mmCIF file of C-alpha atoms in Angstrom:
data_model
loop_
_atom_site.group_PDB
_atom_site.id
_atom_site.type_symbol
_atom_site.label_atom_id
_atom_site.label_comp_id
_atom_site.label_asym_id
_atom_site.label_seq_id
_atom_site.Cartn_x
_atom_site.Cartn_y
_atom_site.Cartn_z
ATOM 1 C CA MET J 658 180.856 257.423 266.775
ATOM 2 C CA PHE J 659 183.687 257.162 269.273
ATOM 3 C CA ALA J 660 183.210 258.537 272.768
ATOM 4 C CA SER J 661 185.403 261.432 273.868
ATOM 5 C CA SER J 662 187.343 261.624 277.124
ATOM 6 C CA SER J 663 185.000 264.353 278.331
ATOM 7 C CA ARG J 664 182.037 262.088 277.617
ATOM 8 C CA LEU J 665 183.623 259.340 279.729
ATOM 9 C CA ALA J 666 184.457 261.800 282.485
ATOM 10 C CA ALA J 667 180.797 262.808 282.682
ATOM 11 C CA ALA J 668 179.774 259.165 282.603
ATOM 12 C CA LEU J 669 182.145 258.344 285.434
ATOM 13 C CA VAL J 670 180.386 260.918 287.572
ATOM 14 C CA VAL J 671 177.059 259.291 286.775
ATOM 15 C CA GLY J 672 178.381 255.825 287.556
ATOM 16 C CA SER J 673 179.986 256.804 290.829
ATOM 17 C CA CYS J 674 176.835 258.497 292.075
ATOM 18 C CA VAL J 675 174.250 255.991 290.931
ATOM 19 C CA ALA J 676 173.829 254.419 294.369
ATOM 20 C CA VAL J 677 172.937 257.714 296.086
ATOM 21 C CA LEU J 678 170.835 259.490 293.473
ATOM 22 C CA ALA J 679 167.226 260.151 294.452
ATOM 23 C CA PRO J 680 164.490 258.438 292.402
ATOM 24 C CA ILE J 681 163.593 260.153 289.135
ATOM 25 C CA PRO J 682 160.624 262.549 289.685
ATOM 26 C CA ALA J 683 157.321 261.034 288.636
ATOM 27 C CA THR J 684 156.678 263.844 286.150
ATOM 28 C CA ALA J 685 159.804 262.854 284.189
ATOM 29 C CA ALA J 686 158.613 259.340 283.411
ATOM 30 C CA THR J 687 156.177 258.341 280.673
ATOM 31 C CA LEU J 688 155.554 254.701 279.908
ATOM 32 C CA GLY J 689 157.372 253.677 276.719
ATOM 33 C CA LYS J 690 159.449 256.858 276.450
ATOM 34 C CA SER J 691 163.239 256.835 276.525
ATOM 35 C CA CYS J 692 165.143 256.984 279.806
ATOM 36 C CA SER J 693 168.812 257.396 280.633
ATOM 37 C CA LYS J 694 169.663 255.530 283.837
ATOM 38 C CA ILE J 695 169.107 251.777 283.786
ATOM 39 C CA ASP J 696 167.078 250.432 286.729
ATOM 40 C CA SER J 697 165.808 253.917 287.659
ATOM 41 C CA GLN J 698 162.308 253.708 289.138
ATOM 42 C CA SER J 699 159.431 256.144 288.905
ATOM 43 C CA THR J 700 155.678 256.473 288.451
ATOM 44 C CA SER J 701 153.689 257.274 285.314
ATOM 45 C CA GLY J 702 150.174 258.094 286.457
ATOM 46 C CA THR J 703 149.311 255.173 288.710
ATOM 47 C CA THR J 704 151.756 252.794 287.025
ATOM 48 C CA GLN J 705 155.101 251.932 288.576
ATOM 49 C CA VAL J 706 157.824 251.974 285.920
ATOM 50 C CA VAL J 707 161.497 251.060 285.692
ATOM 51 C CA CYS J 708 164.178 252.024 283.178
ATOM 52 C CA GLN J 709 165.176 248.862 281.304
ATOM 53 C CA ASN J 710 166.945 247.841 278.115
ATOM 54 C CA THR J 711 164.172 246.774 275.709
ATOM 55 C CA ALA J 712 166.366 245.956 272.720
ATOM 56 C CA ALA J 713 166.339 242.479 271.243
ATOM 57 C CA PRO J 714 169.395 240.307 272.002
ATOM 58 C CA GLY J 715 172.357 241.444 269.929
ATOM 59 C CA LYS J 716 170.872 244.886 269.192
ATOM 60 C CA ARG J 717 172.042 248.328 270.288
ATOM 61 C CA PRO J 718 170.711 249.178 273.778
ATOM 62 C CA LYS J 719 167.311 250.893 273.850
ATOM 63 C CA LEU J 720 166.472 252.222 277.317
ATOM 64 C CA ARG J 721 162.735 252.722 277.850
ATOM 65 C CA TRP J 722 160.376 253.184 280.795
ATOM 66 C CA THR J 723 158.575 249.853 281.214
ATOM 67 C CA ALA J 724 155.776 248.821 283.549
ATOM 68 C CA VAL J 725 156.655 246.796 286.617
ATOM 69 C CA PRO J 726 154.324 243.839 287.294
ATOM 70 C CA ALA J 727 152.011 244.578 290.184
ATOM 71 C CA ALA J 728 153.159 243.135 293.458
ATOM 72 C CA THR J 729 151.324 240.030 294.527
ATOM 73 C CA THR J 730 148.911 240.668 297.369
ATOM 74 C CA PRO J 731 149.552 238.096 300.073
ATOM 75 C CA THR J 732 146.777 235.656 300.872
ATOM 76 C CA ALA J 733 145.108 236.483 304.157
ATOM 77 C CA ALA J 734 146.662 234.410 306.891
ATOM 78 C CA ALA J 735 144.622 232.136 309.096
ATOM 79 C CA PRO J 736 144.094 233.368 312.654
ATOM 80 C CA ALA J 737 147.218 232.714 314.675
ATOM 81 C CA THR J 738 147.148 230.271 317.544
ATOM 82 C CA THR J 739 147.572 232.018 320.853
ATOM 83 C CA VAL J 740 150.913 231.211 322.472
ATOM 84 C CA ALA J 741 152.677 232.352 325.574
ATOM 85 C CA ALA J 742 154.411 235.704 325.232
ATOM 86 C CA THR J 743 157.761 234.143 326.104
ATOM 87 C CA THR J 744 157.582 231.588 323.256
ATOM 88 C CA ALA J 745 159.719 232.505 320.212
ATOM 89 C CA PRO J 746 157.981 232.166 316.820
ATOM 90 C CA ALA J 747 158.785 228.907 315.058
ATOM 91 C CA PRO J 748 160.967 229.284 311.958
ATOM 92 C CA LYS J 749 159.375 228.749 308.578
ATOM 93 C CA ARG J 750 159.866 225.396 306.913
ATOM 94 C CA LYS J 751 159.869 227.041 303.513
ATOM 95 C CA LEU J 752 162.043 229.807 302.066
ATOM 96 C CA THR J 753 161.403 231.887 298.986
ATOM 97 C CA VAL J 754 164.521 232.508 296.889
ATOM 98 C CA TYR J 755 164.598 235.159 294.155
ATOM 99 C CA SER J 756 167.317 233.705 291.932
ATOM 100 C CA GLY J 757 169.192 234.849 288.853
ATOM 101 C CA ARG J 758 171.058 231.525 288.871
ATOM 102 C CA THR J 759 169.196 229.116 286.593
ATOM 103 C CA TYR J 760 171.862 226.525 285.800
ATOM 104 C CA GLY J 761 173.629 223.795 287.773
ATOM 105 C CA ILE J 762 171.500 224.481 290.831
ATOM 106 C CA GLU J 763 168.463 222.179 291.044
ATOM 107 C CA ASP J 764 170.317 219.309 292.728
ATOM 108 C CA VAL J 765 171.793 221.753 295.243
ATOM 109 C CA TYR J 766 168.316 222.884 296.276
ATOM 110 C CA LYS J 767 167.142 219.279 296.618
ATOM 111 C CA ARG J 768 170.096 218.375 298.826
ATOM 112 C CA PHE J 769 169.478 221.349 301.130
ATOM 113 C CA THR J 770 165.828 220.365 301.562
ATOM 114 C CA LYS J 771 166.761 216.725 302.164
ATOM 115 C CA GLU J 772 169.315 217.639 304.845
ATOM 116 C CA THR J 773 167.296 220.311 306.622
ATOM 117 C CA GLY J 774 163.642 219.634 305.859
ATOM 118 C CA ILE J 775 163.313 223.250 304.675
ATOM 119 C CA GLU J 776 161.583 223.567 301.310
ATOM 120 C CA LEU J 777 162.637 226.184 298.772
ATOM 121 C CA ASP J 778 160.274 228.135 296.554
ATOM 122 C CA VAL J 779 162.575 229.430 293.812
ATOM 123 C CA VAL J 780 161.464 232.392 291.699
ATOM 124 C CA SER J 781 163.759 232.645 288.661
ATOM 125 C CA GLY J 782 164.434 235.862 286.758
ATOM 126 C CA SER J 783 167.225 238.221 285.804
ATOM 127 C CA ASP J 784 169.065 239.886 288.664
ATOM 128 C CA PRO J 785 167.671 243.384 287.840
ATOM 129 C CA ALA J 786 164.117 242.043 287.430
ATOM 130 C CA ASN J 787 164.234 240.267 290.784
ATOM 131 C CA ARG J 788 165.650 243.361 292.446
ATOM 132 C CA THR J 789 162.934 245.563 290.948
ATOM 133 C CA ARG J 790 160.268 243.106 292.035
ATOM 134 C CA MET J 791 161.512 243.147 295.627
ATOM 135 C CA ALA J 792 161.555 246.943 295.644
ATOM 136 C CA GLN J 793 157.975 247.149 294.380
ATOM 137 C CA GLU J 794 156.689 244.472 296.744
ATOM 138 C CA GLY J 795 158.274 246.258 299.679
ATOM 139 C CA SER J 796 157.354 244.839 303.071
ATOM 140 C CA ARG J 797 154.918 242.420 301.377
ATOM 141 C CA THR J 798 157.602 240.594 299.420
ATOM 142 C CA PRO J 799 157.673 236.830 299.955
ATOM 143 C CA ALA J 800 161.406 236.809 299.178
ATOM 144 C CA ASP J 801 163.785 235.650 301.894
ATOM 145 C CA VAL J 802 167.013 235.261 299.884
ATOM 146 C CA TYR J 803 168.321 237.215 296.877
ATOM 147 C CA LEU J 804 170.673 235.005 294.803
ATOM 148 C CA THR J 805 172.564 236.554 291.880
ATOM 149 C CA VAL J 806 175.097 235.793 289.151
ATOM 150 C CA ASP J 807 176.685 239.249 289.191
ATOM 151 C CA ILE J 808 178.484 241.258 291.867
ATOM 152 C CA ALA J 809 177.002 244.583 290.728
ATOM 153 C CA SER J 810 173.491 243.299 291.377
ATOM 154 C CA LEU J 811 174.407 242.399 294.959
ATOM 155 C CA VAL J 812 175.981 245.795 295.574
ATOM 156 C CA ARG J 813 173.014 247.605 294.051
ATOM 157 C CA ALA J 814 170.509 245.622 296.146
ATOM 158 C CA ALA J 815 172.476 246.400 299.300
ATOM 159 C CA ASP J 816 172.758 250.095 298.463
ATOM 160 C CA ASP J 817 169.015 250.219 297.748
ATOM 161 C CA GLY J 818 168.275 248.892 301.231
ATOM 162 C CA LEU J 819 166.919 245.567 299.984
ATOM 163 C CA LEU J 820 169.389 243.379 301.901
ATOM 164 C CA SER J 821 169.802 242.978 305.637
ATOM 165 C CA PRO J 822 173.177 242.872 307.444
ATOM 166 C CA VAL J 823 173.739 239.617 309.283
ATOM 167 C CA SER J 824 176.064 238.527 312.036
ATOM 168 C CA SER J 825 177.569 235.160 311.172
ATOM 169 C CA THR J 826 180.942 233.805 312.165
ATOM 170 C CA THR J 827 180.228 230.904 309.811
ATOM 171 C CA LEU J 828 180.099 233.250 306.819
ATOM 172 C CA THR J 829 182.957 235.516 307.851
ATOM 173 C CA SER J 830 185.141 232.457 308.444
ATOM 174 C CA ALA J 831 184.236 230.741 305.175
ATOM 175 C CA ILE J 832 184.341 233.727 302.836
ATOM 176 C CA PRO J 833 187.434 235.951 302.423
ATOM 177 C CA SER J 834 186.777 239.636 303.106
ATOM 178 C CA GLU J 835 187.272 240.679 299.462
ATOM 179 C CA PHE J 836 184.255 238.560 298.498
ATOM 180 C CA ARG J 837 181.764 239.884 301.043
ATOM 181 C CA ASP J 838 180.202 243.213 301.876
ATOM 182 C CA ALA J 839 181.935 245.290 304.546
ATOM 183 C CA LYS J 840 178.557 245.549 306.312
ATOM 184 C CA ASN J 841 177.795 241.831 305.803
ATOM 185 C CA ARG J 842 174.747 242.472 303.615
ATOM 186 C CA TRP J 843 175.891 240.135 300.824
ATOM 187 C CA PHE J 844 178.298 237.230 300.481
ATOM 188 C CA GLY J 845 180.077 235.834 297.436
ATOM 189 C CA LEU J 846 179.761 232.098 296.904
ATOM 190 C CA THR J 847 181.581 231.388 293.627
ATOM 191 C CA ARG J 848 183.852 233.133 291.142
ATOM 192 C CA ARG J 849 184.205 232.845 287.396
ATOM 193 C CA ALA J 850 186.817 234.432 285.134
ATOM 194 C CA ARG J 851 185.956 236.147 281.849
ATOM 195 C CA VAL J 852 188.687 234.878 279.545
ATOM 196 C CA ILE J 853 189.737 234.935 275.903
ATOM 197 C CA TYR J 854 188.943 231.956 273.667
ATOM 198 C CA VAL J 855 191.009 231.450 270.507
ATOM 199 C CA ASN J 856 190.797 229.185 267.464
ATOM 200 C CA THR J 857 194.328 227.745 267.497
ATOM 201 C CA LYS J 858 193.943 226.458 263.941
ATOM 202 C CA ASN J 859 193.344 229.930 262.513
ATOM 203 C CA VAL J 860 195.530 231.964 264.862
ATOM 204 C CA ALA J 861 199.305 231.565 264.759
ATOM 205 C CA LYS J 862 200.942 230.888 268.114
ATOM 206 C CA ALA J 863 202.831 234.177 267.942
ATOM 207 C CA ASP J 864 199.550 236.068 267.424
ATOM 208 C CA ILE J 865 197.590 234.539 270.311
ATOM 209 C CA PRO J 866 196.363 237.479 272.441
ATOM 210 C CA THR J 867 197.680 237.615 275.987
ATOM 211 C CA ARG J 868 195.797 240.753 277.088
ATOM 212 C CA TYR J 869 192.244 242.021 276.600
ATOM 213 C CA GLU J 870 193.784 245.122 275.051
ATOM 214 C CA ASP J 871 195.280 243.018 272.228
ATOM 215 C CA LEU J 872 191.780 242.427 270.853
ATOM 216 C CA ALA J 873 191.408 246.152 270.148
ATOM 217 C CA SER J 874 194.204 245.986 267.550
ATOM 218 C CA SER J 875 193.232 246.467 263.911
ATOM 219 C CA LYS J 876 194.745 243.055 263.068
ATOM 220 C CA TRP J 877 191.621 241.538 264.654
ATOM 221 C CA ALA J 878 189.264 243.484 262.381
ATOM 222 C CA GLY J 879 186.242 241.311 261.576
ATOM 223 C CA ARG J 880 187.673 238.367 263.511
ATOM 224 C CA LEU J 881 186.005 238.686 266.925
ATOM 225 C CA CYS J 882 182.831 237.357 268.552
ATOM 226 C CA SER J 883 181.356 239.402 271.421
ATOM 227 C CA ARG J 884 178.402 239.265 273.795
ATOM 228 C CA PRO J 885 175.989 242.213 273.280
ATOM 229 C CA SER J 886 176.102 245.256 275.543
ATOM 230 C CA SER J 887 172.618 244.423 276.808
ATOM 231 C CA HIS J 888 174.002 241.522 278.851
ATOM 232 C CA VAL J 889 175.211 241.993 282.411
ATOM 233 C CA TYR J 890 178.431 240.041 281.731
ATOM 234 C CA THR J 891 179.445 242.574 279.076
ATOM 235 C CA GLN J 892 178.510 245.501 281.294
ATOM 236 C CA SER J 893 180.583 244.162 284.191
ATOM 237 C CA PHE J 894 183.521 243.456 281.876
ATOM 238 C CA ALA J 895 183.364 247.003 280.493
ATOM 239 C CA ALA J 896 183.020 248.431 284.008
ATOM 240 C CA ASN J 897 186.154 246.517 284.990
ATOM 241 C CA VAL J 898 188.080 247.954 282.018
ATOM 242 C CA ILE J 899 186.915 251.471 282.927
ATOM 243 C CA ALA J 900 187.899 250.969 286.576
ATOM 244 C CA ALA J 901 191.343 249.806 285.453
ATOM 245 C CA TYR J 902 192.105 252.351 282.712
ATOM 246 C CA GLY J 903 189.830 255.375 283.079
ATOM 247 C CA ASP J 904 189.789 257.427 279.857
ATOM 248 C CA LYS J 905 191.960 254.866 278.055
ATOM 249 C CA ALA J 906 189.137 252.340 278.396
ATOM 250 C CA VAL J 907 187.225 254.141 275.626
ATOM 251 C CA GLY J 908 189.808 253.195 273.005
ATOM 252 C CA ILE J 909 189.952 249.578 274.168
ATOM 253 C CA LEU J 910 186.175 249.093 274.109
ATOM 254 C CA ASN J 911 185.865 250.983 270.821
ATOM 255 C CA GLY J 912 188.484 248.721 269.268
ATOM 256 C CA ILE J 913 186.866 245.469 270.392
ATOM 257 C CA ALA J 914 183.450 246.658 269.180
ATOM 258 C CA LYS J 915 184.885 247.745 265.824
ATOM 259 C CA ASN J 916 186.576 244.356 265.347
ATOM 260 C CA THR J 917 183.270 242.491 265.876
ATOM 261 C CA THR J 918 180.992 242.210 262.848
ATOM 262 C CA SER J 919 177.277 242.755 263.461
ATOM 263 C CA GLU J 920 176.435 239.073 262.982
ATOM 264 C CA ASN J 921 179.074 238.089 265.542
ATOM 265 C CA PHE J 922 177.481 239.938 268.458
ATOM 266 C CA ILE J 923 176.136 236.709 269.935
ATOM 267 C CA ASP J 924 173.992 236.624 273.079
ATOM 268 C CA SER J 925 175.318 233.287 274.340
ATOM 269 C CA ASP J 926 178.753 232.417 275.675
ATOM 270 C CA THR J 927 178.204 228.816 274.582
ATOM 271 C CA ARG J 928 177.512 229.861 270.993
ATOM 272 C CA ILE J 929 180.496 232.237 271.026
ATOM 273 C CA ILE J 930 182.811 229.319 271.852
ATOM 274 C CA GLU J 931 181.156 227.047 269.292
ATOM 275 C CA THR J 932 181.353 229.781 266.631
ATOM 276 C CA ILE J 933 185.074 230.118 267.336
ATOM 277 C CA SER J 934 185.434 226.350 267.040
ATOM 278 C CA ALA J 935 183.599 226.345 263.694
ATOM 279 C CA GLY J 936 185.767 229.160 262.330
ATOM 280 C CA GLY J 937 183.007 231.776 262.310
ATOM 281 C CA CYS J 938 185.359 234.053 264.239
ATOM 282 C CA ASP J 939 188.904 233.623 265.501
ATOM 283 C CA ALA J 940 188.617 234.865 269.089
ATOM 284 C CA GLY J 941 186.147 236.084 271.684
ATOM 285 C CA ILE J 942 185.527 236.676 275.369
ATOM 286 C CA ALA J 943 183.412 234.342 277.527
ATOM 287 C CA ASN J 944 183.216 232.929 281.047
ATOM 288 C CA THR J 945 185.419 230.021 282.075
ATOM 289 C CA TYR J 946 182.677 227.613 283.129
ATOM 290 C CA TYR J 947 181.183 227.356 279.636
ATOM 291 C CA TYR J 948 184.332 225.546 278.527
ATOM 292 C CA PHE J 949 183.260 222.574 280.657
ATOM 293 C CA ARG J 950 179.662 222.323 279.462
ATOM 294 C CA PRO J 951 178.757 218.751 278.391
ATOM 295 C CA GLY J 952 178.510 218.426 274.630
ATOM 296 C CA LEU J 953 180.165 221.778 273.911
ATOM 297 C CA LYS J 954 181.800 221.859 270.489
ATOM 298 C CA ARG J 955 185.270 223.276 271.197
ATOM 299 C CA ASP J 956 187.596 221.596 268.716
ATOM 300 C CA ASN J 957 190.687 223.761 268.064
ATOM 301 C CA VAL J 958 189.640 226.143 270.875
ATOM 302 C CA SER J 959 192.087 227.238 273.555
ATOM 303 C CA LEU J 960 191.192 229.080 276.764
ATOM 304 C CA ILE J 961 193.540 231.999 277.554
ATOM 305 C CA PHE J 962 193.740 233.804 280.913
ATOM 306 C CA PRO J 963 194.678 237.368 279.852
ATOM 307 C CA ASN J 964 196.764 240.031 281.600
ATOM 308 C CA GLN J 965 198.843 237.522 283.581
ATOM 309 C CA ALA J 966 202.285 239.189 283.550
ATOM 310 C CA ASP J 967 203.770 240.031 286.951
ATOM 311 C CA ASN J 968 203.164 243.752 286.464
ATOM 312 C CA ASP J 969 199.756 243.335 284.815
ATOM 313 C CA ARG J 970 196.316 243.611 286.419
ATOM 314 C CA GLY J 971 195.049 240.050 286.050
ATOM 315 C CA VAL J 972 191.945 238.523 284.502
ATOM 316 C CA HIS J 973 188.502 240.026 285.117
ATOM 317 C CA VAL J 974 186.501 237.979 287.637
ATOM 318 C CA ASN J 975 182.859 238.180 288.628
ATOM 319 C CA VAL J 976 181.066 236.768 291.651
ATOM 320 C CA SER J 977 177.834 234.870 292.245
ATOM 321 C CA GLY J 978 176.445 235.415 295.704
ATOM 322 C CA ALA J 979 173.486 235.935 297.982
ATOM 323 C CA GLY J 980 172.025 238.127 300.684
ATOM 324 C CA VAL J 981 169.202 237.990 303.224
ATOM 325 C CA VAL J 982 166.246 240.088 302.055
ATOM 326 C CA ALA J 983 165.603 242.985 304.443
ATOM 327 C CA ALA J 984 161.835 242.415 304.384
ATOM 328 C CA SER J 985 162.076 238.651 305.026
ATOM 329 C CA ASP J 986 159.961 237.416 307.926
ATOM 330 C CA ASP J 987 162.456 234.634 308.688
ATOM 331 C CA LYS J 988 165.921 236.094 308.422
ATOM 332 C CA ALA J 989 167.411 233.388 310.651
ATOM 333 C CA THR J 990 166.437 230.597 308.252
ATOM 334 C CA ALA J 991 167.469 232.672 305.234
ATOM 335 C CA GLN J 992 170.874 233.153 306.850
ATOM 336 C CA ARG J 993 171.074 229.435 307.535
ATOM 337 C CA PHE J 994 170.550 228.708 303.835
ATOM 338 C CA ILE J 995 173.337 231.091 302.773
ATOM 339 C CA GLU J 996 175.654 229.633 305.425
ATOM 340 C CA TRP J 997 174.966 226.175 304.023
ATOM 341 C CA LEU J 998 175.714 227.359 300.472
ATOM 342 C CA ALA J 999 179.028 228.768 301.709
ATOM 343 C CA THR J 1000 180.072 225.611 303.577
ATOM 344 C CA ASP J 1001 178.472 222.166 303.315
ATOM 345 C CA GLY J 1002 176.810 222.958 299.997
ATOM 346 C CA ASN J 1003 179.598 225.049 298.498
ATOM 347 C CA ALA J 1004 181.201 222.235 296.507
ATOM 348 C CA ASP J 1005 177.891 221.278 294.896
ATOM 349 C CA PHE J 1006 177.011 224.932 294.249
ATOM 350 C CA ALA J 1007 180.371 225.672 292.605
ATOM 351 C CA ASN J 1008 181.161 222.387 290.905
ATOM 352 C CA GLY J 1009 177.687 221.926 289.474
ATOM 353 C CA ASN J 1010 178.507 224.823 287.153
ATOM 354 C CA ALA J 1011 182.298 224.389 286.964
ATOM 355 C CA GLU J 1012 182.903 227.635 288.849
ATOM 356 C CA TYR J 1013 185.603 228.507 291.360
ATOM 357 C CA PRO J 1014 184.412 228.291 294.982
ATOM 358 C CA VAL J 1015 185.015 231.367 297.108
ATOM 359 C CA ASN J 1016 185.467 229.246 300.230
ATOM 360 C CA PRO J 1017 189.188 228.269 300.142
ATOM 361 C CA LYS J 1018 188.408 224.943 301.848
ATOM 362 C CA THR J 1019 186.074 223.786 299.087
ATOM 363 C CA VAL J 1020 187.625 221.224 296.735
ATOM 364 C CA VAL J 1021 187.450 222.120 293.047
ATOM 365 C CA ARG J 1022 186.245 219.408 290.683
ATOM 366 C CA ASP J 1023 188.981 217.466 288.872
ATOM 367 C CA ASP J 1024 188.497 218.756 285.310
ATOM 368 C CA VAL J 1025 188.541 222.381 286.496
ATOM 369 C CA LYS J 1026 191.662 222.039 288.679
ATOM 370 C CA PRO J 1027 194.156 222.535 285.791
ATOM 371 C CA PHE J 1028 192.536 225.945 285.174
ATOM 372 C CA THR J 1029 192.760 227.304 288.719
ATOM 373 C CA THR J 1030 196.201 228.898 288.606
ATOM 374 C CA PHE J 1031 195.728 232.462 287.404
ATOM 375 C CA ARG J 1032 196.148 236.057 288.536
ATOM 376 C CA ALA J 1033 192.742 237.623 289.223
ATOM 377 C CA ASP J 1034 191.955 241.328 289.095
ATOM 378 C CA GLN J 1035 189.905 241.006 292.262
ATOM 379 C CA GLY J 1036 191.163 244.227 293.826
ATOM 380 C CA ARG J 1037 188.820 246.230 291.591
ATOM 381 C CA ILE J 1038 185.628 244.261 292.356
ATOM 382 C CA ASP J 1039 184.276 246.951 294.687
ATOM 383 C CA ASP J 1040 185.097 249.685 292.140
ATOM 384 C CA TYR J 1041 183.592 248.168 289.024
ATOM 385 C CA SER J 1042 180.541 246.798 290.840
ATOM 386 C CA LYS J 1043 179.152 250.346 291.020
ATOM 387 C CA MET J 1044 179.927 251.323 287.429
ATOM 388 C CA GLN J 1045 177.525 249.383 285.200
ATOM 389 C CA ALA J 1046 175.496 252.497 284.360
ATOM 390 C CA THR J 1047 178.709 254.180 283.231
ATOM 391 C CA ALA J 1048 179.717 251.076 281.288
ATOM 392 C CA LEU J 1049 176.445 251.002 279.350
ATOM 393 C CA ILE J 1050 176.927 254.621 278.268
ATOM 394 C CA VAL J 1051 180.473 253.943 277.091
ATOM 395 C CA LEU J 1052 179.511 250.697 275.316
ATOM 396 C CA THR J 1053 176.704 252.480 273.484
ATOM 397 C CA ASP J 1054 179.048 255.261 272.369
ATOM 398 C CA ALA J 1055 181.549 252.622 271.237
ATOM 399 C CA GLY J 1056 179.003 251.149 268.838
ATOM 400 C CA TRP J 1057 178.835 247.928 270.820
ATOM 401 C CA LYS J 1058 175.661 246.229 269.587
#
């Protein structure tokens, strides 16, 4: 059923207030029961719970209260050696990174350790799961750095008090202001654009879509591939559309969902592109960097940057970035790692995944360079980064699987 404008208006209120709402009362939460605000936290008896999407990939969102794994109790430390009161504590030679970035990164970590002697203990998980874990571990968390693949996760972590502001001329010089927090709690490291992919064999040149909105037209009925609403990339894309168009976003998202058959809600950007190449659908939306994956089957597939006219808003972009964990016991070394990722290590960090570096001095890899000239809708990053809860409501009402 299509969402009404009043429904969106109510959702917009929810989305705009999500960062300041108090935790859900404990009496409202029962393990396994439905919940309404993703990432809300509460207590059911003695169990800490969080509101998460429990639906299988490609299925309609199903928000349920789920148990949060118990925080790890730190091993008792050996008695400290007595030192003079004027001696500063030595920095750790090992950092713990809670990372949502699981691709194109291993060699970057190895290079940092080789150059600095600082080892990295990387804990991989989704951005929301890592954020929830830090919140539950509290002051006992081993995490020093929170590394994400989505701007909304950085903003949410900062608003929840999980990230510490830092003072770094290195970071403020390397990263343009639109890609870092006003209070310096998080810093963008790379960008990626969410673009339209088209099968040029099945789609006439005159019919190639030039705007996201084109995909909502009935002429694309049954011809689209889409990522499910359960994925953060879809939620950020929808949040961007809502930030740009308000009530009109409902019709756009409804149209795209309606034009995607149930079997073509595919929880993999790589498979979306390969399905387009194979003729399983004629167009879809996916991130730019997948186009450069080794071995990707993309015959007859063209990458289109939408909304590029002079008076148009530009293509939706998202940001990978990092912040120093507020509870870290070695913030100086954590900051040093992020500074390195933004400068000396920025080319490896960006180019290892064919992304666009945020640092303007970083050289883009050769095969990506022809795809660097585009108009980005980066002015709305701060707006849409707070609207994922709203986006999930609207996507669900739109019938987005």
